[in-house]
Amino acid sequence: MDASCQLIDGIAHDLNNLRKIIAADLHLIMKQSAPSGDMETRVNNARDAIKKGAKQTNQLLAFSLSQADEMKPWLGLH
């Protein structure tokens, strides 16, 4: 169980890193160009997807932490 918690934690952190890169690139796109209505809509849709991804990543981290807390008594960690 400990290995699966570490794996979930690692995946969640990697997803967070990717999300931050995408968010930064979207910010630069909007800042550097005069976005048309269509481009702005697409960027906003991508930002909404990033927010949903952040929520799912946080749920993964919360699950990992809860599993780790449940395993502490079994591992002799109090």
PDB file of C-alpha atoms in Angstrom:
ATOM      1  CA  MET A   1       0.000   0.000   0.000  1.00  0.00           C
ATOM      2  CA  ASP A   2       2.858   2.390   0.779  1.00  0.00           C
ATOM      3  CA  ALA A   3       4.244   2.002  -2.742  1.00  0.00           C
ATOM      4  CA  SER A   4       0.863   2.793  -4.294  1.00  0.00           C
ATOM      5  CA  CYS A   5       0.563   5.934  -2.122  1.00  0.00           C
ATOM      6  CA  GLN A   6       4.007   7.057  -3.253  1.00  0.00           C
ATOM      7  CA  LEU A   7       3.081   6.366  -6.876  1.00  0.00           C
ATOM      8  CA  ILE A   8      -0.158   8.347  -6.584  1.00  0.00           C
ATOM      9  CA  ASP A   9       1.697  11.185  -4.882  1.00  0.00           C
ATOM     10  CA  GLY A  10       4.325  11.257  -7.615  1.00  0.00           C
ATOM     11  CA  ILE A  11       1.729  11.240 -10.385  1.00  0.00           C
ATOM     12  CA  ALA A  12      -0.221  14.039  -8.714  1.00  0.00           C
ATOM     13  CA  HIS A  13       2.903  16.183  -8.399  1.00  0.00           C
ATOM     14  CA  ASP A  14       3.840  15.530 -12.036  1.00  0.00           C
ATOM     15  CA  LEU A  15       0.335  16.513 -13.130  1.00  0.00           C
ATOM     16  CA  ASN A  16       0.587  19.698 -11.082  1.00  0.00           C
ATOM     17  CA  ASN A  17       3.868  20.561 -12.789  1.00  0.00           C
ATOM     18  CA  LEU A  18       2.335  20.023 -16.234  1.00  0.00           C
ATOM     19  CA  ARG A  19      -0.712  22.067 -15.279  1.00  0.00           C
ATOM     20  CA  LYS A  20       1.479  24.980 -14.191  1.00  0.00           C
ATOM     21  CA  ILE A  21       3.416  24.934 -17.468  1.00  0.00           C
ATOM     22  CA  ILE A  22       0.226  24.912 -19.525  1.00  0.00           C
ATOM     23  CA  ALA A  23      -1.292  27.708 -17.436  1.00  0.00           C
ATOM     24  CA  ALA A  24       1.838  29.836 -17.870  1.00  0.00           C
ATOM     25  CA  ASP A  25       1.851  29.273 -21.636  1.00  0.00           C
ATOM     26  CA  LEU A  26      -1.825  30.232 -21.876  1.00  0.00           C
ATOM     27  CA  HIS A  27      -1.086  33.395 -19.913  1.00  0.00           C
ATOM     28  CA  LEU A  28       1.710  34.286 -22.336  1.00  0.00           C
ATOM     29  CA  ILE A  29      -0.510  33.615 -25.356  1.00  0.00           C
ATOM     30  CA  MET A  30      -3.112  36.026 -24.033  1.00  0.00           C
ATOM     31  CA  LYS A  31      -0.501  38.612 -23.055  1.00  0.00           C
ATOM     32  CA  GLN A  32       1.594  38.579 -26.241  1.00  0.00           C
ATOM     33  CA  SER A  33      -1.101  38.545 -28.873  1.00  0.00           C
ATOM     34  CA  ALA A  34      -4.285  40.434 -29.511  1.00  0.00           C
ATOM     35  CA  PRO A  35      -6.598  37.474 -29.109  1.00  0.00           C
ATOM     36  CA  SER A  36      -9.640  37.196 -31.292  1.00  0.00           C
ATOM     37  CA  GLY A  37     -12.908  36.194 -29.685  1.00  0.00           C
ATOM     38  CA  ASP A  38     -12.393  32.621 -30.887  1.00  0.00           C
ATOM     39  CA  MET A  39      -8.865  32.404 -29.466  1.00  0.00           C
ATOM     40  CA  GLU A  40      -9.974  33.904 -26.190  1.00  0.00           C
ATOM     41  CA  THR A  41     -12.778  31.352 -25.952  1.00  0.00           C
ATOM     42  CA  ARG A  42     -10.334  28.508 -26.592  1.00  0.00           C
ATOM     43  CA  VAL A  43      -7.863  29.807 -24.009  1.00  0.00           C
ATOM     44  CA  ASN A  44     -10.649  30.201 -21.465  1.00  0.00           C
ATOM     45  CA  ASN A  45     -11.818  26.642 -22.190  1.00  0.00           C
ATOM     46  CA  ALA A  46      -8.261  25.419 -21.648  1.00  0.00           C
ATOM     47  CA  ARG A  47      -8.075  27.362 -18.376  1.00  0.00           C
ATOM     48  CA  ASP A  48     -11.329  25.742 -17.248  1.00  0.00           C
ATOM     49  CA  ALA A  49      -9.836  22.330 -18.051  1.00  0.00           C
ATOM     50  CA  ILE A  50      -6.752  23.236 -16.005  1.00  0.00           C
ATOM     51  CA  LYS A  51      -8.974  24.104 -13.041  1.00  0.00           C
ATOM     52  CA  LYS A  52     -10.759  20.754 -13.335  1.00  0.00           C
ATOM     53  CA  GLY A  53      -7.395  19.008 -13.558  1.00  0.00           C
ATOM     54  CA  ALA A  54      -6.231  20.828 -10.442  1.00  0.00           C
ATOM     55  CA  LYS A  55      -9.303  19.645  -8.569  1.00  0.00           C
ATOM     56  CA  GLN A  56      -8.690  16.044  -9.638  1.00  0.00           C
ATOM     57  CA  THR A  57      -5.012  16.313  -8.726  1.00  0.00           C
ATOM     58  CA  ASN A  58      -5.940  17.591  -5.277  1.00  0.00           C
ATOM     59  CA  GLN A  59      -8.333  14.666  -4.893  1.00  0.00           C
ATOM     60  CA  LEU A  60      -5.505  12.273  -5.788  1.00  0.00           C
ATOM     61  CA  LEU A  61      -3.250  13.880  -3.193  1.00  0.00           C
ATOM     62  CA  ALA A  62      -5.996  13.761  -0.558  1.00  0.00           C
ATOM     63  CA  PHE A  63      -6.608  10.089  -1.325  1.00  0.00           C
ATOM     64  CA  SER A  64      -2.908   9.326  -1.093  1.00  0.00           C
ATOM     65  CA  LEU A  65      -2.629  11.107   2.250  1.00  0.00           C
ATOM     66  CA  SER A  66      -5.695   9.356   3.648  1.00  0.00           C
ATOM     67  CA  GLN A  67      -4.350   5.968   2.566  1.00  0.00           C
ATOM     68  CA  ALA A  68      -0.979   6.748   4.116  1.00  0.00           C
ATOM     69  CA  ASP A  69      -2.673   7.799   7.381  1.00  0.00           C
ATOM     70  CA  GLU A  70      -4.659   4.551   7.419  1.00  0.00           C
ATOM     71  CA  MET A  71      -1.465   2.541   6.965  1.00  0.00           C
ATOM     72  CA  LYS A  72       0.502   4.220   9.785  1.00  0.00           C
ATOM     73  CA  PRO A  73      -0.791   1.925  12.544  1.00  0.00           C
ATOM     74  CA  TRP A  74       0.017  -1.132  10.414  1.00  0.00           C
ATOM     75  CA  LEU A  75       3.515   0.131   9.777  1.00  0.00           C
ATOM     76  CA  GLY A  76       4.120   0.950  13.435  1.00  0.00           C
ATOM     77  CA  LEU A  77       4.068   4.697  12.749  1.00  0.00           C
ATOM     78  CA  HIS A  78       1.836   6.630  15.116  1.00  0.00           C
TER      79      HIS A  78
END
